[in-house]
Amino acid sequence: MRAEMERGRDASLRPAIIRAAVLGAIAAVVGVVLGLLIHWFPAQGSTQAHKIDTFWDVLIIVSVPIFVLVVTTVLFSVVKFRMRPGEEDLDGPPIHGNTRLEVIWTAVPATILIALCAYAYIVLHDVEKAPANGREMDVKVIGRQFTWQFEYTGKDGKKFQTTQLYVPEGRSVRFNVVSEDVLHDFWVPAWRMKIDAVPGITTHYRITPVKTGHTVTYPVVCAELCGLGHAFMRQTAHVMTQQAFDAWFAKQSNPSAAAGGATAGGGAAAGGGANVAAGKQVFASNGCAACHTLSDAGASGSIGPDLDKVLASQNQAFIKQSIVDPNAVIAKGFQKGIMPETFKTQIKPPDLDALVKYLYTVTHK
Ligand code: CUA
């Protein structure tokens, strides 16, 4: 009697199951199409980017139907099998265990998962491998509260640092990432690659930059919460033609040839001139330009106060205090704790004096 009743119920449910299956299939197709149409990522700024984007598309194609299947089954059950208190046993006693069902719902997801992991491993291996022709340049990336610093090594082995990232188009670049204080994360979304900057170790990734249309600059972002200034730890990556990059590189690795050579040389005897020139160098190499505006240094940062304005009426003692103890006096419109307190130990005393003198000189003209 009960078996007959259940058979009757199953038959009466069939149209509803078919309806749910059709609706689910439509939702899955719409979901996948939408997922593929949406532009989730910025322009593809590296040769690695399209492989990662393709992997993303595959994940959408596989996971959206599974999500729809689960949601449809849950909704269907909620609607069709809902019961009021006391009605729980109307469709017979609860079922315990169904080996065949359990094997299926373990084996199918396991197979899908292993297949996706294998594919992910292949993609990762592919985007991380060194270029076949061995043509690659190294850039050291230094993370610090709250700026990135980029260090290049010239042909003569001499190093120089910049606050903006410059890379040649179409050439593999290997980034060696370090941190001077806390965890940061070096990320250029357009390149799709990202890695933590960890104090005490060097981490790496490589990409081959490409230009996308007329876009030649991409944002460099810190993707690890590293303090109050985390959100401002943003700089710019410039992708240049090999020719433009070579010219830039030559100028950077031999700055005295371009300008200022006379001042630096002659100033050593005179004292004052060399001091100010050295101070400008200290300003550049400590990433001050990332946060501050200072016209003499071509800096236009807006995270911290505009130095042209706030230092114009201050003496050297005040400037020095603001560097070593930044929270002592806070400029109007800014808040405590943004400027790192590490410059006290990071900048050596003679460099600090040079920096103070430089800042005083260029803001009191
Ligand atoms: Cu550095 Cu967030």
Coordinates of C-alpha atoms and ligand atoms in Angstrom, one line a residue:
M1 CA 0.0 0.0 0.0
R2 CA 2.7 2.4 1.0
A3 CA 4.9 1.4 -1.9
E4 CA 2.1 2.1 -4.3
M5 CA 1.6 5.5 -2.7
E6 CA 5.2 6.4 -3.1
R7 CA 5.3 5.2 -6.7
G8 CA 2.2 7.4 -7.3
R9 CA 4.0 10.4 -5.7
D10 CA 7.2 9.9 -7.7
A11 CA 5.1 9.9 -10.9
S12 CA 3.3 13.1 -9.9
L13 CA 6.7 14.7 -9.1
R14 CA 8.1 14.0 -12.6
P15 CA 6.7 17.1 -14.4
A16 CA 8.0 19.3 -11.6
I17 CA 11.5 17.7 -11.8
I18 CA 11.6 18.2 -15.5
R19 CA 10.5 21.8 -15.1
A20 CA 13.3 22.4 -12.5
A21 CA 15.9 20.7 -14.7
V22 CA 15.0 22.9 -17.7
L23 CA 15.0 26.1 -15.6
G24 CA 18.3 25.0 -14.1
A25 CA 19.8 24.3 -17.5
I26 CA 18.7 27.8 -18.8
A27 CA 20.1 29.4 -15.6
A28 CA 23.4 27.6 -16.1
V29 CA 23.8 28.6 -19.7
V30 CA 22.9 32.3 -18.9
G31 CA 25.4 32.2 -15.9
V32 CA 28.2 30.8 -18.0
V33 CA 27.6 33.3 -20.9
L34 CA 27.4 36.2 -18.5
G35 CA 30.6 35.0 -16.7
L36 CA 32.5 34.9 -20.0
L37 CA 31.1 38.3 -21.2
I38 CA 32.0 40.3 -18.0
H39 CA 35.4 42.0 -18.1
W40 CA 36.7 40.9 -14.8
F41 CA 40.3 42.0 -15.3
P42 CA 42.3 45.0 -16.6
A43 CA 44.1 45.0 -19.9
Q44 CA 46.4 42.0 -20.6
G45 CA 49.7 43.7 -19.9
S46 CA 52.0 40.7 -20.1
T47 CA 52.4 37.6 -22.3
Q48 CA 51.4 35.5 -19.2
A49 CA 48.1 37.3 -18.8
H50 CA 46.0 35.5 -21.4
K51 CA 46.9 32.0 -20.0
I52 CA 45.6 33.1 -16.6
D53 CA 42.5 34.6 -18.1
T54 CA 41.8 31.4 -20.0
F55 CA 42.2 29.5 -16.8
W56 CA 39.7 31.8 -15.2
D57 CA 37.2 31.2 -18.1
V58 CA 37.5 27.4 -17.6
L59 CA 36.8 27.8 -13.9
I60 CA 33.6 29.8 -14.8
I61 CA 32.5 27.2 -17.3
V62 CA 33.0 24.3 -14.7
S63 CA 31.8 26.0 -11.5
V64 CA 28.7 27.9 -12.6
P65 CA 26.7 24.8 -13.6
I66 CA 27.7 23.1 -10.3
F67 CA 26.5 26.1 -8.4
V68 CA 23.2 26.2 -10.3
L69 CA 22.8 22.4 -9.8
V70 CA 23.2 22.8 -6.0
V71 CA 21.0 25.8 -5.7
T72 CA 18.2 24.3 -7.9
T73 CA 18.2 21.1 -5.9
V74 CA 18.0 23.0 -2.6
L75 CA 15.2 25.3 -3.8
F76 CA 13.3 22.3 -5.4
S77 CA 13.5 20.4 -2.1
V78 CA 12.4 23.3 0.0
V79 CA 9.4 23.9 -2.2
K80 CA 8.3 20.3 -2.9
F81 CA 9.1 18.6 0.3
R82 CA 8.4 21.2 2.9
M83 CA 6.4 19.9 5.9
R84 CA 4.8 21.3 9.0
P85 CA 5.6 20.1 12.5
G86 CA 4.2 16.6 12.9
E87 CA 4.3 15.7 9.2
E88 CA 7.9 14.5 9.1
D89 CA 7.0 10.8 8.7
L90 CA 4.3 11.2 6.1
D91 CA 6.6 10.0 3.3
G92 CA 7.9 7.1 5.3
P93 CA 10.8 6.6 7.7
P94 CA 14.1 8.5 7.1
I95 CA 16.6 6.7 4.8
H96 CA 20.1 6.0 6.3
G97 CA 23.0 5.5 3.9
N98 CA 23.0 4.8 0.2
T99 CA 26.4 3.5 -0.8
R100 CA 25.9 3.9 -4.5
L101 CA 24.9 7.6 -4.1
E102 CA 27.8 8.3 -1.8
V103 CA 30.3 6.8 -4.1
I104 CA 29.0 8.9 -7.0
W105 CA 28.9 12.2 -5.1
T106 CA 32.4 11.6 -3.8
A107 CA 34.0 10.3 -7.1
V108 CA 32.5 13.0 -9.4
P109 CA 33.6 16.1 -7.5
A110 CA 37.0 14.4 -6.8
T111 CA 37.6 13.8 -10.5
I112 CA 36.6 17.4 -11.4
L113 CA 38.9 18.8 -8.6
I114 CA 41.9 16.7 -9.7
A115 CA 41.4 17.7 -13.3
L116 CA 41.3 21.4 -12.4
C117 CA 44.3 21.1 -10.1
A118 CA 46.3 19.5 -12.9
Y119 CA 45.3 22.2 -15.3
A120 CA 46.2 24.9 -12.7
Y121 CA 49.6 23.3 -12.2
I122 CA 50.3 23.2 -15.9
V123 CA 49.3 26.9 -16.2
L124 CA 51.5 27.9 -13.2
H125 CA 54.4 25.9 -14.6
D126 CA 53.9 27.6 -17.9
V127 CA 53.7 31.3 -16.6
E128 CA 56.7 30.8 -14.3
K129 CA 59.2 29.2 -16.7
A130 CA 62.3 31.1 -17.8
P131 CA 62.4 32.4 -21.4
A132 CA 63.9 29.9 -23.8
N133 CA 66.3 32.4 -25.3
G134 CA 67.7 33.3 -21.8
R135 CA 67.2 37.0 -22.4
E136 CA 66.0 38.3 -19.1
M137 CA 66.7 41.2 -16.9
D138 CA 66.5 41.4 -13.1
V139 CA 64.8 44.1 -11.1
K140 CA 65.0 44.2 -7.3
V141 CA 61.7 45.3 -5.7
I142 CA 62.0 46.7 -2.2
G143 CA 58.8 47.0 -0.1
R144 CA 58.7 49.5 2.7
Q145 CA 56.0 51.3 4.6
F146 CA 54.6 52.8 2.4
T147 CA 56.4 52.8 -0.9
W148 CA 57.9 50.5 -3.4
Q149 CA 61.5 51.1 -4.5
F150 CA 63.0 49.5 -7.6
E151 CA 66.7 48.7 -7.9
Y152 CA 68.5 48.1 -11.1
T153 CA 72.1 47.0 -11.7
G154 CA 74.0 48.8 -14.4
K155 CA 76.5 47.1 -16.8
D156 CA 79.4 48.1 -14.6
G157 CA 77.7 46.5 -11.5
K158 CA 76.7 49.8 -10.1
K159 CA 73.2 49.9 -8.6
F160 CA 70.6 52.6 -8.8
Q161 CA 67.2 53.0 -7.4
T162 CA 63.9 54.5 -8.6
T163 CA 60.5 55.1 -7.2
Q164 CA 58.7 54.3 -10.5
L165 CA 59.0 51.0 -12.2
Y166 CA 60.4 51.0 -15.8
V167 CA 60.6 47.9 -17.9
P168 CA 61.3 47.2 -21.6
E169 CA 58.5 45.8 -23.7
G170 CA 58.7 42.2 -25.0
R171 CA 61.6 41.2 -22.7
S172 CA 61.3 38.8 -19.7
V173 CA 61.8 40.6 -16.4
R174 CA 62.5 38.7 -13.2
F175 CA 61.5 40.5 -10.0
N176 CA 63.4 39.8 -6.8
V177 CA 61.1 41.0 -4.1
V178 CA 62.2 41.9 -0.5
S179 CA 60.7 43.8 2.4
E180 CA 62.5 46.1 4.8
D181 CA 59.8 46.0 7.5
V182 CA 56.5 44.1 7.4
L183 CA 54.7 41.9 4.9
H184 CA 53.8 43.6 1.6
D185 CA 52.6 42.1 -1.7
F186 CA 54.0 43.2 -5.0
W187 CA 51.1 43.2 -7.5
V188 CA 50.6 44.7 -11.0
P189 CA 47.0 43.6 -11.8
A190 CA 47.6 44.1 -15.6
W191 CA 50.4 41.5 -15.4
R192 CA 48.2 39.1 -13.4
M193 CA 51.1 38.0 -11.2
K194 CA 51.5 38.8 -7.5
I195 CA 53.8 37.7 -4.7
D196 CA 54.3 38.6 -1.0
A197 CA 57.3 40.7 0.0
V198 CA 58.5 38.8 3.1
P199 CA 61.0 40.2 5.6
G200 CA 64.2 38.1 5.6
I201 CA 63.7 36.2 2.3
T202 CA 63.6 37.0 -1.4
T203 CA 60.6 36.0 -3.4
H204 CA 60.4 36.0 -7.2
Y205 CA 58.2 36.1 -10.2
R206 CA 58.8 36.9 -13.8
I207 CA 56.7 38.4 -16.6
T208 CA 57.2 39.6 -20.1
P209 CA 55.5 43.1 -20.3
V210 CA 53.6 44.1 -23.4
K211 CA 52.0 47.3 -24.4
T212 CA 48.2 47.3 -24.8
G213 CA 47.2 49.8 -27.5
H214 CA 48.3 53.2 -26.3
T215 CA 48.4 52.2 -22.7
V216 CA 52.0 52.0 -21.5
T217 CA 51.5 52.5 -17.8
Y218 CA 50.0 50.1 -15.3
P219 CA 49.3 50.6 -11.6
V220 CA 51.7 48.9 -9.1
V221 CA 49.7 48.0 -6.0
C222 CA 50.4 46.6 -2.5
A223 CA 48.1 43.7 -1.9
E224 CA 48.8 42.9 1.7
L225 CA 47.5 45.0 4.6
C226 CA 50.7 46.6 5.9
G227 CA 49.6 49.5 8.1
L228 CA 47.7 52.7 7.9
G229 CA 49.3 53.8 4.6
H230 CA 48.6 50.5 2.9
A231 CA 46.0 51.9 0.5
F232 CA 48.4 54.6 -0.6
M233 CA 51.2 52.2 -1.4
R234 CA 50.7 52.6 -5.2
Q235 CA 53.1 53.4 -7.9
T236 CA 53.3 53.1 -11.7
A237 CA 54.9 50.6 -14.0
H238 CA 56.1 52.1 -17.3
V239 CA 56.4 49.8 -20.3
M240 CA 58.8 51.3 -22.8
T241 CA 60.2 50.2 -26.1
Q242 CA 63.6 48.5 -25.8
Q243 CA 65.3 51.6 -27.3
A244 CA 63.6 54.1 -25.0
F245 CA 64.4 51.8 -22.0
D246 CA 68.1 51.6 -23.0
A247 CA 68.3 55.4 -23.2
W248 CA 66.6 55.7 -19.8
F249 CA 68.8 53.0 -18.3
A250 CA 72.0 54.6 -19.6
K251 CA 71.0 58.0 -18.1
Q252 CA 70.1 56.5 -14.8
S253 CA 73.2 54.4 -14.4
N254 CA 75.4 57.4 -15.2
P255 CA 73.6 60.4 -13.8
S256 CA 76.7 62.6 -13.5
A257 CA 77.3 62.5 -17.2
A258 CA 73.8 63.9 -17.8
A259 CA 73.8 66.7 -15.2
G260 CA 75.0 67.8 -11.8
G261 CA 78.5 66.3 -12.2
A262 CA 80.1 69.7 -11.8
T263 CA 78.1 70.5 -8.6
A264 CA 78.9 67.2 -7.0
G265 CA 82.6 67.4 -7.9
G266 CA 83.2 71.0 -7.0
G267 CA 80.9 70.9 -4.0
A268 CA 83.0 68.5 -2.0
A269 CA 85.5 71.3 -1.3
A270 CA 82.9 74.0 -0.9
G271 CA 80.8 71.8 1.4
G272 CA 77.4 73.4 1.1
G273 CA 76.7 72.6 -2.5
A274 CA 77.5 68.9 -2.1
N275 CA 75.4 68.7 1.0
V276 CA 72.2 69.9 -0.8
A277 CA 72.9 67.7 -3.9
A278 CA 73.4 64.7 -1.6
G279 CA 70.2 65.6 0.2
K280 CA 68.3 65.4 -3.0
Q281 CA 69.7 61.9 -3.6
V282 CA 68.6 60.9 0.0
F283 CA 65.1 62.3 -0.8
A284 CA 64.9 60.1 -4.0
S285 CA 66.4 56.9 -2.6
N286 CA 64.1 56.8 0.5
G287 CA 60.9 57.0 -1.6
C288 CA 59.8 60.4 -0.2
A289 CA 58.4 61.3 -3.6
A290 CA 55.9 58.5 -3.4
C291 CA 54.0 60.4 -0.6
H292 CA 55.1 64.1 -0.8
T293 CA 54.9 66.9 -3.3
L294 CA 58.2 68.8 -3.8
S295 CA 58.7 70.7 -7.0
D296 CA 62.5 70.7 -6.9
A297 CA 62.5 66.9 -6.9
G298 CA 59.6 66.6 -9.4
A299 CA 57.6 64.9 -6.8
S300 CA 53.8 65.0 -6.8
G301 CA 52.7 62.6 -4.0
S302 CA 49.6 63.5 -2.1
I303 CA 49.6 60.9 0.7
G304 CA 51.6 63.3 3.0
P305 CA 51.7 67.1 3.2
D306 CA 52.9 69.2 0.2
L307 CA 56.4 70.0 1.4
D308 CA 56.6 73.2 -0.8
K309 CA 53.8 74.6 1.3
V310 CA 54.2 73.2 4.8
L311 CA 58.0 73.7 5.1
A312 CA 58.2 77.3 3.7
S313 CA 57.7 78.8 7.1
Q314 CA 59.7 76.3 9.2
N315 CA 63.3 76.1 10.3
Q316 CA 65.7 73.2 10.0
A317 CA 65.1 71.8 13.5
F318 CA 61.4 71.4 12.7
I319 CA 62.2 69.7 9.4
K320 CA 64.5 67.2 11.2
Q321 CA 62.0 66.5 13.9
S322 CA 59.3 65.8 11.2
I323 CA 61.5 63.2 9.7
V324 CA 62.7 61.3 12.8
D325 CA 59.5 61.8 14.8
P326 CA 56.7 62.3 12.3
N327 CA 53.9 62.2 14.8
A328 CA 55.2 65.1 16.9
V329 CA 53.5 67.7 14.7
I330 CA 50.8 66.8 12.2
A331 CA 49.9 69.1 9.3
K332 CA 46.3 70.2 9.0
G333 CA 44.2 67.7 7.1
F334 CA 46.5 64.7 7.8
Q335 CA 46.6 62.1 10.5
K336 CA 49.1 60.4 12.8
G337 CA 50.7 57.1 12.0
I338 CA 50.7 57.3 8.2
M339 CA 54.4 58.3 7.8
P340 CA 56.7 55.5 8.9
E341 CA 58.8 56.1 12.0
T342 CA 61.6 54.1 10.7
F343 CA 63.6 56.9 9.0
K344 CA 65.2 57.7 12.3
T345 CA 67.3 54.5 11.9
Q346 CA 67.0 54.0 8.2
I347 CA 68.7 57.3 7.2
K348 CA 72.3 57.7 8.5
P349 CA 73.0 60.9 10.4
P350 CA 75.1 62.6 7.6
D351 CA 72.4 61.7 5.1
L352 CA 69.7 63.0 7.4
D353 CA 71.6 66.4 7.8
A354 CA 72.0 66.6 4.0
L355 CA 68.2 65.8 3.5
V356 CA 67.2 68.5 6.1
K357 CA 69.5 71.0 4.4
Y358 CA 68.2 70.1 1.0
L359 CA 64.5 70.4 2.1
Y360 CA 65.2 73.7 3.8
T361 CA 67.1 75.2 0.9
V362 CA 64.5 74.3 -1.8
T363 CA 61.5 75.4 0.2
H364 CA 63.1 78.8 1.2
K365 CA 63.9 80.4 -2.2
Ligands
CUA1 CU1 52.5 47.5 1.7 CU2 50.1 47.1 1.9

